[in-house]
XYZ file of C-alpha atoms in Angstrom:
775
model
C 81.876 2.905 112.503
C 82.907 6.326 111.904
C 79.641 7.208 110.492
C 78.333 7.008 113.881
C 80.554 10.216 115.114
C 79.092 13.690 114.458
C 80.916 14.121 111.037
C 80.701 17.322 109.270
C 79.706 17.728 105.784
C 83.544 18.137 104.508
C 84.210 15.187 106.763
C 81.749 13.215 105.130
C 83.042 13.653 101.898
C 86.599 12.866 102.626
C 85.255 9.759 104.449
C 83.377 8.511 101.262
C 86.487 9.153 99.342
C 88.811 7.168 101.586
C 86.754 4.131 101.746
C 87.981 3.374 105.239
C 85.052 3.373 107.513
C 85.918 1.168 110.357
C 87.502 2.883 113.345
C 88.276 1.156 116.272
C 90.323 3.721 118.183
C 89.712 5.861 120.881
C 89.476 9.235 118.803
C 87.912 9.092 115.101
C 90.329 9.709 112.326
C 90.144 10.065 108.798
C 92.414 8.972 106.127
C 93.889 10.855 103.198
C 96.392 9.315 100.494
C 99.128 11.896 100.735
C 100.666 14.757 102.375
C 99.253 17.543 100.003
C 95.781 16.140 100.606
C 96.379 16.449 104.273
C 96.517 19.984 103.827
C 93.339 20.001 101.726
C 91.122 18.117 104.077
C 92.399 20.353 106.848
C 91.843 23.441 104.832
C 88.432 22.601 103.665
C 87.287 21.681 107.413
C 88.746 25.003 108.594
C 87.039 27.108 106.220
C 83.831 25.190 106.725
C 84.026 25.854 110.536
C 85.170 29.495 109.772
C 81.947 30.189 107.539
C 79.743 29.214 110.344
C 81.828 30.800 113.152
C 83.067 34.102 111.867
C 83.895 35.570 115.486
C 85.446 32.450 116.404
C 88.580 31.588 118.031
C 91.423 29.697 116.342
C 94.738 28.109 117.055
C 97.075 27.118 114.292
C 100.309 25.140 114.124
C 103.591 26.254 113.061
C 106.601 24.751 111.421
C 106.763 22.415 108.262
C 103.590 20.341 109.082
C 101.051 22.801 107.896
C 102.539 23.667 104.697
C 99.790 22.420 102.569
C 97.028 23.584 104.702
C 98.331 27.314 104.520
C 98.602 26.528 100.720
C 95.361 25.161 99.992
C 93.498 27.631 102.306
C 94.928 30.315 100.595
C 94.164 28.708 97.209
C 90.413 28.116 98.069
C 89.885 31.588 99.379
C 91.524 33.186 96.267
C 89.709 30.671 94.041
C 86.290 30.415 95.771
C 84.235 31.241 92.647
C 86.684 30.233 89.618
C 86.001 26.793 87.897
C 88.727 25.115 89.782
C 87.628 26.414 93.146
C 84.062 25.353 92.537
C 85.191 21.960 91.616
C 87.121 21.222 94.569
C 84.351 22.818 96.823
C 81.646 20.672 95.221
C 83.666 17.367 95.896
C 84.183 18.075 99.242
C 80.784 19.443 100.269
C 81.516 23.243 100.551
C 79.529 24.078 97.157
C 76.683 25.723 98.909
C 79.133 27.223 101.900
C 79.326 30.986 101.579
C 82.813 32.358 101.353
C 84.195 32.730 104.994
C 85.497 36.290 106.042
C 88.496 35.424 108.307
C 89.075 39.098 109.568
C 86.702 38.452 112.369
C 88.358 35.385 114.182
C 90.672 35.682 117.118
C 93.714 33.918 116.293
C 95.769 32.289 119.623
C 99.472 31.565 119.322
C 99.975 27.928 120.464
C 103.808 28.084 121.858
C 106.916 29.694 121.463
C 110.421 29.351 122.555
C 111.490 31.466 125.481
C 113.436 33.592 125.212
C 113.785 34.342 121.350
C 113.343 37.746 119.941
C 110.087 38.282 118.112
C 111.830 39.771 115.242
C 113.785 36.723 114.360
C 112.611 34.742 111.366
C 112.656 31.316 113.097
C 110.347 32.516 115.990
C 106.727 31.385 115.988
C 105.680 34.763 116.384
C 107.259 35.928 113.157
C 105.755 32.534 111.519
C 101.946 33.479 112.896
C 102.316 36.825 111.699
C 103.796 36.029 108.248
C 101.703 33.005 107.210
C 98.302 33.374 109.255
C 97.789 37.019 110.315
C 99.105 38.731 107.013
C 98.698 35.508 104.689
C 94.925 34.794 105.911
C 94.084 38.464 106.695
C 93.408 37.492 110.104
C 92.783 40.655 112.826
C 96.313 41.569 114.460
C 94.111 43.907 117.003
C 92.418 40.578 118.245
C 95.250 38.205 118.071
C 96.464 36.819 121.291
C 100.106 36.366 120.682
C 103.409 35.430 122.551
C 106.180 38.115 122.058
C 109.128 37.370 124.399
C 110.174 41.018 124.021
C 107.045 42.405 125.531
C 106.664 40.027 128.478
C 107.453 41.968 131.653
C 110.354 41.274 133.479
C 111.779 42.731 136.825
C 112.308 46.276 136.770
C 111.192 46.726 133.187
C 114.236 44.968 131.904
C 114.746 43.112 128.479
C 115.221 39.369 128.546
C 118.678 39.843 127.116
C 119.437 41.895 130.351
C 117.688 39.280 132.993
C 119.075 36.108 131.077
C 122.208 37.128 129.079
C 123.358 33.695 128.461
C 119.601 32.755 127.084
C 119.120 30.317 129.798
C 116.344 30.371 132.534
C 116.801 28.237 135.621
C 113.470 27.173 136.797
C 114.861 25.923 140.054
C 114.626 29.507 141.076
C 110.899 28.924 141.301
C 111.314 27.112 144.606
C 114.924 27.924 145.904
C 116.593 30.967 147.365
C 118.522 32.895 145.093
C 122.365 33.019 145.565
C 123.241 36.388 143.654
C 121.736 39.602 142.897
C 121.185 38.537 139.218
C 119.502 35.416 140.357
C 117.190 37.561 142.598
C 116.002 39.607 139.669
C 115.667 36.200 137.381
C 113.555 34.760 139.993
C 111.291 38.003 140.346
C 111.153 37.895 136.629
C 110.122 34.125 136.262
C 107.406 34.864 138.673
C 106.253 37.777 136.284
C 106.264 35.290 133.277
C 104.354 32.857 135.225
C 101.832 35.849 135.903
C 101.807 36.736 132.319
C 101.133 33.107 131.405
C 98.037 32.863 133.725
C 96.808 36.145 132.127
C 97.367 34.702 128.806
C 95.255 31.421 129.913
C 92.506 33.774 131.179
C 92.133 35.892 128.042
C 91.407 32.722 126.200
C 88.973 31.454 128.587
C 87.311 34.937 128.792
C 86.446 34.356 125.011
C 84.752 30.884 125.921
C 88.302 28.781 125.025
C 89.574 27.843 121.299
C 86.761 26.760 119.003
C 89.182 25.437 116.286
C 92.468 23.823 117.103
C 94.864 22.261 114.845
C 98.152 20.827 115.749
C 100.776 18.472 114.715
C 102.152 15.762 116.549
C 105.947 15.416 117.909
C 107.911 11.907 118.136
C 107.227 11.653 121.751
C 103.394 12.409 121.297
C 103.608 16.207 122.232
C 100.903 18.514 120.756
C 101.842 22.018 121.420
C 104.831 21.899 123.600
C 102.671 19.512 125.930
C 105.644 16.864 125.870
C 105.110 13.425 127.230
C 104.094 13.456 130.844
C 102.280 16.657 130.642
C 99.135 16.746 132.845
C 95.965 16.694 131.106
C 94.866 19.718 133.093
C 97.747 21.643 132.339
C 97.392 25.310 131.142
C 99.488 28.077 129.654
C 102.932 27.863 131.162
C 106.649 28.358 130.903
C 108.436 24.973 130.755
C 111.106 22.850 129.906
C 111.093 20.339 127.185
C 112.457 16.668 126.774
C 115.279 15.684 124.348
C 112.776 14.451 121.458
C 111.323 17.674 121.231
C 114.724 19.698 121.684
C 116.086 17.270 118.940
C 113.170 17.991 116.450
C 113.422 22.131 117.441
C 117.246 22.041 116.673
C 116.852 22.695 113.202
C 114.771 25.686 113.915
C 117.108 27.001 116.607
C 120.527 26.238 114.840
C 121.685 23.277 116.904
C 120.877 21.115 119.853
C 123.178 23.286 121.717
C 120.592 25.989 121.460
C 117.442 24.041 121.859
C 118.513 21.949 124.737
C 118.913 25.408 126.705
C 115.843 27.290 125.361
C 112.569 27.035 127.426
C 109.076 27.031 126.076
C 105.775 28.967 126.636
C 102.871 26.614 125.676
C 99.190 26.492 126.106
C 98.157 23.364 128.083
C 96.236 20.505 127.202
C 93.230 21.688 129.277
C 93.420 24.778 127.261
C 92.919 22.905 123.975
C 89.905 21.074 125.249
C 88.424 23.711 127.591
C 85.590 24.537 125.021
C 83.629 21.147 124.985
C 82.129 22.272 121.620
C 85.813 22.760 120.237
C 86.868 21.179 117.027
C 90.419 19.772 117.768
C 92.313 18.189 114.926
C 95.804 16.569 114.958
C 97.504 15.875 111.607
C 100.045 13.578 111.131
C 101.863 12.316 107.698
C 104.224 9.706 106.993
C 105.364 6.366 108.523
C 108.009 7.910 110.946
C 104.892 8.985 112.829
C 103.168 5.753 112.763
C 104.061 4.313 116.045
C 103.012 7.447 118.079
C 99.907 7.944 116.115
C 98.881 4.165 117.314
C 99.767 4.897 120.846
C 97.832 8.081 120.754
C 94.747 6.706 119.249
C 94.653 3.244 120.867
C 95.184 4.112 124.538
C 92.759 5.529 126.892
C 93.334 8.968 128.333
C 96.963 8.877 129.532
C 99.593 11.704 130.513
C 101.860 9.505 128.636
C 100.381 10.173 125.306
C 99.339 13.952 125.521
C 96.984 13.708 122.222
C 94.828 11.333 124.165
C 93.302 14.264 125.651
C 91.524 14.796 122.430
C 88.959 11.872 123.786
C 87.380 14.649 125.836
C 86.182 16.431 122.539
C 83.165 15.070 120.694
C 84.586 16.865 117.745
C 88.199 15.690 118.451
C 90.001 14.095 115.244
C 93.025 12.795 114.045
C 93.787 13.464 110.192
C 96.266 11.041 108.610
C 98.037 10.006 105.890
C 97.812 6.386 105.037
C 101.585 5.838 105.959
C 100.853 7.641 109.448
C 98.164 5.205 110.001
C 100.186 2.086 108.903
C 100.624 0.544 112.404
C 96.913 1.189 113.609
C 95.245 -2.334 114.403
C 92.666 -1.193 111.579
C 95.573 -0.723 109.008
C 97.079 -4.017 109.888
C 93.718 -5.920 109.726
C 92.989 -4.113 106.246
C 96.643 -5.165 105.044
C 95.933 -8.622 105.913
C 92.265 -8.910 105.119
C 92.061 -6.971 101.757
C 93.825 -7.713 98.435
C 95.289 -11.283 97.470
C 97.425 -13.276 99.797
C 101.355 -12.233 99.131
C 104.429 -14.235 100.478
C 105.383 -10.911 101.883
C 102.230 -11.063 104.195
C 103.259 -14.526 105.238
C 106.793 -13.502 105.955
C 105.492 -10.676 108.012
C 102.870 -12.609 110.103
C 105.547 -15.287 111.096
C 108.390 -12.873 112.024
C 105.952 -10.759 113.889
C 104.541 -13.860 115.577
C 108.066 -14.849 116.668
C 108.328 -11.476 118.273
C 105.047 -11.380 119.810
C 105.371 -15.009 121.604
C 109.335 -14.381 121.972
C 109.834 -17.756 120.429
C 112.529 -18.921 118.090
C 111.089 -19.928 114.850
C 112.172 -23.609 114.958
C 109.836 -23.598 118.246
C 106.873 -22.197 116.826
C 104.279 -25.083 116.741
C 101.313 -25.268 113.764
C 98.721 -24.486 117.076
C 100.768 -21.322 117.529
C 100.140 -20.102 113.829
C 96.604 -21.304 113.799
C 95.686 -19.432 117.301
C 97.349 -16.044 115.710
C 94.886 -13.579 114.150
C 97.076 -12.988 111.095
C 99.292 -15.989 110.894
C 96.098 -18.205 110.878
C 95.079 -16.567 107.399
C 98.335 -18.071 105.683
C 96.869 -20.276 102.668
C 97.666 -23.867 103.059
C 99.088 -23.559 106.538
C 101.118 -26.506 107.554
C 104.001 -27.797 109.712
C 106.056 -26.797 106.906
C 105.118 -22.933 106.559
C 107.793 -21.503 109.286
C 110.402 -23.695 107.365
C 109.726 -22.032 104.189
C 109.965 -18.483 105.744
C 113.177 -19.441 107.421
C 114.516 -20.855 103.897
C 113.265 -17.539 102.334
C 115.454 -15.459 104.981
C 118.311 -17.377 104.396
C 118.172 -16.883 100.697
C 118.179 -13.116 101.347
C 121.237 -13.723 103.510
C 123.112 -15.719 100.816
C 122.242 -12.845 98.381
C 124.121 -10.489 100.635
C 127.412 -12.898 100.922
C 127.602 -12.928 96.825
C 130.782 -11.458 95.853
C 130.214 -8.934 93.005
C 132.606 -8.590 90.378
C 133.357 -6.195 87.285
C 130.493 -3.773 88.433
C 130.521 0.111 87.960
C 128.798 1.181 91.299
C 127.283 4.636 91.802
C 126.272 5.035 95.361
C 124.030 8.384 95.888
C 122.894 9.796 98.915
C 120.670 13.204 99.628
C 122.893 14.324 102.411
C 126.653 13.705 103.272
C 126.751 10.724 105.648
C 123.580 9.110 104.323
C 125.424 6.471 102.194
C 127.889 5.575 105.000
C 125.257 5.297 107.609
C 123.063 3.113 105.247
C 125.345 0.668 103.557
C 129.104 1.218 104.365
C 129.664 -2.562 105.482
C 128.269 -3.703 102.158
C 130.332 -1.000 100.134
C 133.441 -2.083 102.061
C 132.653 -5.755 100.390
C 132.356 -4.220 96.965
C 135.700 -2.075 97.279
C 137.718 -5.247 98.275
C 137.353 -6.502 94.505
C 139.614 -4.681 92.315
C 137.548 -5.096 89.164
C 134.768 -3.022 90.751
C 134.940 0.884 90.032
C 132.951 2.583 92.551
C 131.468 6.368 92.306
C 129.955 8.467 95.247
C 127.513 11.177 94.645
C 125.817 13.412 97.334
C 122.819 15.196 95.738
C 122.411 18.329 98.057
C 124.829 20.659 99.513
C 123.936 19.531 102.982
C 124.943 23.006 104.511
C 121.982 23.387 107.021
C 123.647 20.560 109.012
C 126.882 22.738 109.640
C 126.612 25.153 112.574
C 127.672 28.756 112.524
C 130.014 27.957 115.738
C 131.910 25.273 113.791
C 132.529 27.796 111.012
C 133.558 30.571 113.095
C 136.030 28.014 115.366
C 137.305 26.600 111.997
C 138.122 30.154 110.599
C 139.558 31.274 113.703
C 142.000 28.516 113.847
C 142.636 29.062 110.140
C 143.756 32.656 111.011
C 145.990 31.364 113.666
C 147.620 28.986 111.182
C 148.207 31.767 108.614
C 149.824 33.851 111.658
C 152.037 31.063 112.144
C 153.107 30.353 108.815
C 151.634 26.843 109.026
C 149.606 26.867 105.685
C 152.469 27.117 103.136
C 150.608 26.968 100.060
C 149.204 30.482 100.198
C 152.905 31.475 99.638
C 153.427 29.885 96.209
C 153.111 32.454 93.283
C 150.238 30.800 91.578
C 148.253 29.684 94.381
C 145.602 32.394 94.016
C 145.654 31.948 90.350
C 145.558 28.142 89.703
C 147.212 26.531 92.796
C 144.000 26.571 94.745
C 142.509 24.075 92.518
C 145.311 21.422 92.577
C 146.520 18.559 95.135
C 142.769 18.142 96.275
C 143.877 14.337 96.931
C 146.773 15.390 98.719
C 144.877 17.234 101.152
C 142.507 13.984 101.691
C 145.509 11.768 102.156
C 147.221 14.205 104.567
C 144.255 14.444 106.686
C 143.665 10.524 106.970
C 147.692 10.460 107.828
C 147.277 12.632 110.653
C 144.182 10.471 111.542
C 146.424 7.340 111.622
C 148.888 9.251 113.781
C 146.085 10.475 116.323
C 147.370 13.885 115.367
C 144.145 16.207 116.256
C 146.079 19.440 115.395
C 147.264 18.092 111.865
C 143.473 16.977 111.235
C 142.451 20.623 112.164
C 145.220 22.070 110.093
C 144.138 19.673 107.031
C 140.534 21.075 107.281
C 141.824 24.691 107.201
C 143.798 23.900 104.116
C 140.465 22.675 102.310
C 138.556 25.657 103.970
C 141.082 28.032 102.340
C 140.534 26.765 98.782
C 136.788 26.854 99.317
C 137.237 30.508 100.375
C 139.319 31.336 97.256
C 136.926 29.591 94.991
C 133.838 31.392 96.423
C 134.918 34.865 96.919
C 137.425 35.017 94.195
C 140.266 35.720 96.536
C 143.324 37.233 94.791
C 145.937 37.431 97.667
C 146.675 36.835 101.232
C 145.592 40.108 102.568
C 142.189 39.654 100.957
C 142.048 36.122 102.100
C 142.673 37.625 105.644
C 139.806 40.130 104.957
C 137.280 37.523 103.609
C 137.808 35.446 106.983
C 137.134 38.273 109.220
C 133.951 39.320 107.171
C 132.465 35.626 107.221
C 133.256 35.484 110.955
C 131.671 38.959 111.379
C 128.495 37.831 109.503
C 128.099 34.641 111.687
C 128.870 36.256 114.891
C 126.043 38.855 114.092
C 123.605 36.225 112.890
C 121.266 34.543 115.276
C 121.167 30.891 115.717
C 119.115 29.472 113.171
C 118.858 32.413 110.729
C 119.267 31.598 106.945
C 122.887 32.377 106.110
C 123.792 34.297 102.954
C 124.078 32.104 99.691
C 128.132 32.481 99.856
C 128.134 31.103 103.537
C 125.937 28.210 102.532
C 128.255 27.299 99.688
C 130.889 27.390 102.413
C 129.127 25.019 104.754
C 128.422 22.874 101.897
C 131.935 22.699 100.707
C 133.124 21.684 104.296
C 130.616 18.744 104.051
C 131.887 17.805 100.459
C 135.413 17.606 101.843
C 134.163 15.190 104.745
C 132.490 12.796 102.212
C 135.855 12.625 100.447
C 137.626 11.826 103.199
C 135.225 8.767 104.240
C 135.742 7.249 100.702
C 139.275 7.901 100.660
C 139.627 5.454 103.606
C 139.013 2.876 100.734
C 141.535 4.564 98.123
C 138.585 6.283 96.236
C 139.914 9.377 94.475
C 138.273 12.684 94.938
C 137.219 12.675 91.335
C 135.201 9.829 91.871
C 133.214 11.711 94.547
C 130.687 13.802 92.900
C 128.888 16.698 94.421
C 125.658 17.942 92.790
C 124.152 20.405 94.798
C 120.706 20.395 93.381
C 119.062 23.515 93.450
C 115.745 22.875 95.367
C 117.876 22.453 98.665
C 117.440 26.307 99.791
C 117.551 26.187 103.622
C 113.780 27.709 103.397
C 111.046 26.187 105.980
C 109.122 25.248 102.874
C 111.332 24.191 100.326
C 110.730 23.689 96.408
C 109.931 20.518 94.524
C 112.602 18.997 92.392
C 112.729 21.008 88.900
C 113.074 18.635 85.939
C 115.483 20.803 84.314
C 117.468 22.268 87.253
C 117.575 19.214 89.394
C 117.073 16.135 87.131
C 119.547 17.018 84.151
C 122.558 16.980 86.355
C 121.716 13.303 87.762
C 121.003 12.217 84.234
C 124.272 13.899 82.925
C 126.084 12.134 85.792
C 124.536 8.534 84.745
C 125.707 9.168 81.227
C 129.338 9.958 82.392
C 129.696 7.061 84.844
C 127.345 4.518 82.923
C 126.794 2.809 86.371
C 125.533 -1.017 86.472
C 124.600 -0.649 89.862
C 122.904 2.656 91.596
C 122.285 3.098 95.328
C 119.797 5.389 96.827
C 117.787 6.037 100.060
C 114.247 4.284 99.806
C 112.562 6.152 102.802
C 108.921 6.048 102.559
C 107.225 9.622 102.065
C 107.394 11.727 105.660
C 109.982 9.588 107.337
C 112.990 11.558 107.983
C 113.993 14.757 105.940
C 111.762 15.627 103.312
C 115.066 16.112 101.084
C 115.405 12.262 101.090
C 111.975 11.893 99.273
C 112.484 14.930 96.809
C 116.085 13.602 95.977
C 114.360 10.044 95.156
C 111.843 11.648 92.830
C 114.605 13.447 90.983
C 116.729 10.388 90.677
C 113.610 8.247 89.456
C 112.933 11.058 86.976
C 116.420 10.885 85.702
C 116.476 6.859 85.438
C 113.401 7.226 83.237
C 114.914 9.718 81.011
C 118.191 7.617 80.728
C 115.951 4.682 79.959
C 114.536 6.529 76.899
C 118.053 6.666 75.502
C 119.623 3.227 76.976
C 118.572 -0.273 77.384
C 118.677 -0.300 81.107
C 117.535 -4.008 81.519
C 120.550 -4.943 83.067
C 120.766 -2.078 85.448
C 120.113 -2.689 89.348
C 118.914 -0.320 91.778
C 119.687 -0.852 95.469
C 117.404 0.839 97.700
C 118.623 1.284 101.505
C 117.601 3.198 104.701
C 119.443 4.624 107.649
C 118.878 6.218 110.741
C 115.487 8.097 109.923
C 113.539 4.695 108.804
C 114.412 1.097 108.661
C 113.073 -1.854 106.569
C 111.155 -4.728 108.038
C 112.541 -8.168 107.209
C 109.673 -8.833 104.782
C 110.286 -5.536 102.869
C 113.824 -6.466 101.945
C 115.101 -9.152 99.628
C 118.985 -8.725 100.391
C 120.653 -9.200 103.975
C 124.119 -8.246 104.607
C 126.134 -9.551 107.603
C 127.900 -6.855 109.660
C 130.854 -7.897 111.976
C 132.190 -5.562 114.756
C 135.063 -4.707 112.723
C 132.283 -3.338 110.054
C 130.843 -1.127 112.918
C 134.362 0.029 114.144
C 135.187 1.157 110.608
C 131.693 2.785 110.257
C 132.094 4.519 113.673
C 135.801 5.573 113.347
C 135.041 6.933 109.747
C 132.022 8.868 111.170
C 133.995 10.485 114.045
C 137.251 11.242 112.164
C 135.894 12.379 109.043
C 132.446 14.271 109.753
C 133.936 16.838 111.917
C 131.002 19.107 111.511
C 128.621 16.162 112.805
C 130.644 14.634 115.671
C 128.811 17.131 118.344
C 125.525 15.958 116.933
C 124.333 19.586 116.675
C 121.062 17.917 114.866
C 120.501 14.415 116.206
C 118.025 12.165 115.594
C 115.198 12.192 118.137
C 116.001 8.600 118.862
C 119.369 9.347 120.401
C 121.250 12.108 121.902
C 124.707 11.721 120.131
C 126.305 10.706 116.638
C 124.400 9.409 113.935
C 126.504 6.502 113.722
C 125.631 5.217 116.881
C 121.999 5.097 115.833
C 123.059 3.215 112.724
C 124.759 0.513 114.773
C 121.957 0.152 116.921
C 119.660 -0.520 113.746
C 121.954 -3.048 112.796
C 122.128 -4.863 115.875
C 118.191 -4.717 116.515
C 117.790 -6.191 112.758
C 119.945 -9.219 113.790
C 117.992 -9.784 116.605
C 114.708 -10.032 114.504
C 116.441 -12.511 112.188
C 118.147 -14.602 115.120
C 114.524 -14.742 116.508
C 113.346 -16.535 113.450
C 116.575 -18.712 112.359
C 118.035 -19.297 115.867
C 121.280 -17.822 117.310
C 123.064 -21.241 116.392
C 122.361 -20.561 112.775
C 124.840 -17.565 112.837
C 127.592 -18.704 115.341
C 127.836 -22.404 113.819
C 127.676 -21.061 110.029
C 130.166 -22.553 107.643
C 130.956 -18.908 106.395
C 133.140 -16.932 108.666
C 131.507 -13.502 107.487
C 128.074 -15.037 108.889
C 129.868 -16.388 112.110
C 131.286 -12.813 112.910
C 128.213 -11.153 112.238
C 126.698 -9.165 115.183
C 124.382 -7.024 113.003
C 122.700 -6.920 109.759
C 121.864 -4.565 107.085
C 118.577 -4.850 104.935
C 118.058 -3.364 101.456
C 116.082 -3.754 98.533
C 117.609 -4.839 95.279
C 115.250 -3.761 92.207
C 115.484 -3.797 88.409
C 114.531 -0.561 86.754
C 110.787 -1.224 86.246
C 110.662 -2.302 89.872
C 112.128 0.966 91.062
C 110.238 3.158 89.018
C 107.101 1.426 90.104
C 108.055 1.926 93.521
C 108.790 5.907 93.045
C 105.574 6.043 91.223
C 103.907 4.811 94.451
C 105.628 7.289 96.442
C 105.229 9.974 93.901
C 101.522 9.728 94.404
C 102.056 10.942 97.942
C 102.727 14.554 96.370
C 99.963 14.588 93.826
C 97.345 17.318 93.866
C 100.158 19.673 95.210
C 99.642 23.173 94.575
């Protein structure tokens, strides 16, 4: 029971509210319903602690994770004695607590990239100053911070002089330097190591950290203590692993930068040095569910850094229900509470096949009876497994139905989402001439295009202009109207060069489209102005640091490059440019904390598109909250609101909504109701179209933490793993001996959820609850 642990008054209130009092994990955890509430519980606990420890030492996280912790803390401090503030304080046992004064607290910065200028907006030093020291009114004099510009190096040099390529070679700790510059670098590394030791000592001289709050990475890292970090580690300069670099790529402007950047981080022992410390890890969303399970259910282990919190009596995890979904406690609750559903039967049987590594037809009734969950199936019999197998066959049969006379609208949050999610299903639809297909990407997607990609493209554009290889700019009316014309021809020519394996021709095709974009964005009137504009953009990007927020016109240029890429993919199947709709919803800004969708600005464009196209089927990403980019989730909410509004004007009883997932999260077999076979040919089409069309993504500058490479490879692996799950249930011979060639040729499977409007809106409403109570 959680009540056996020394809970604070705030924690007792949230425990009572959650109703989840049984805890079997090595570290206690508390559950909340949604992401904003995760911020609320953390803010309440922090302010409760700060009121009792006005001179305490605190260490708080950076990045997107603490967004609502910061917002709720500021809200409560600003509204301590207002009606709303008092209501919240009373509800969470803060009613009798005196308003804390934070200026006496000592702030300890958890970590920082190295080297990085403290002046950059994407440095953690800048974040800490903006959101904590200024935002919370903390003492700048007392703060213990990591300012890369001020860490002493050999001869008093700056890191730009010592490490001109921004790379630090830690092998110099152990080997002889080969050059004079390496000698300076070695001396500098030793000085950084000395500085890290002094940083650690400053924290220990204060008795250690009293209140630690951190997120958890995909590999389980807390601070930058990645998988394998020693439980007695202290503040140090160190390398990171691929998963951590992939997550940091968004902050630093690409994996090319984050892979070469070291970090300075406090150690695991730094976090738990004070035995009385409150140590809290927060995690939101199903994407974190597996690492949360591993961190909470394993004994102290350097493979799972967060297990170090077992050393603290006040060590805690605060979790959304999504992040806790794989905990044994949560799985028990799933099966033991509420009515028994067919979904529970499917899940328990499929999971049993995987657990015992047995094909479905080899499962004995005894196996089911001996299983913790399958034994709970009502009316358990010899026929139970057959019924589950028949249900999966039915889902596969639905995926084989040939659709006719449909108006299809496939939507995605970002460019490439649709392709990575359901391309093989779409190719089936497009082979039928009676179907009309439209594609819409709802955001500009500019954050996925690196500065270096744009610079290289613009330099090549200049070269082609110099060589007279872009004739369209010579036409008299090009800068008046010509730039708007023949976009389909651009696309056709590009794909012809793909067919001819003409790399230079492809580059030229991209440069044509970039010139059209420049004319539109910068209102270019002639060739001279075009050259000046290209030079200006190159100059701005060259003078920007990696990861810096671009000016809005460059954001638009990057977005238009992505839009061209999307048009190329669907042109593979004869889809015209006019049937590819670019909505560029306004909430997508590239800021660290993005806005929620606005009903007028973000919902109306989707509604207008629905009215214009009048689709009979709509597809969209159906990721759970907190899984993958938050853009997916925000686009889903804007789309759901547009469907609601459309339903007020039109009878939508025949409209079908197809929810798919891709590289960020996948359906389990029991969650999907349609299964589509994927052949090797389908996989080749997806891989080829991705590589040839998503030019800005081929180098995978912002990869998934699960694979150091193209997203298309991640998608393919998911399709194959989904086939493996169903093959284990149905048997391999079901596939290779099937009467239908489409099934016989399947070497992967796509899962999705086909819903009517009511089902979709109910599902969206469930997800919407995850942002209720938001500030």
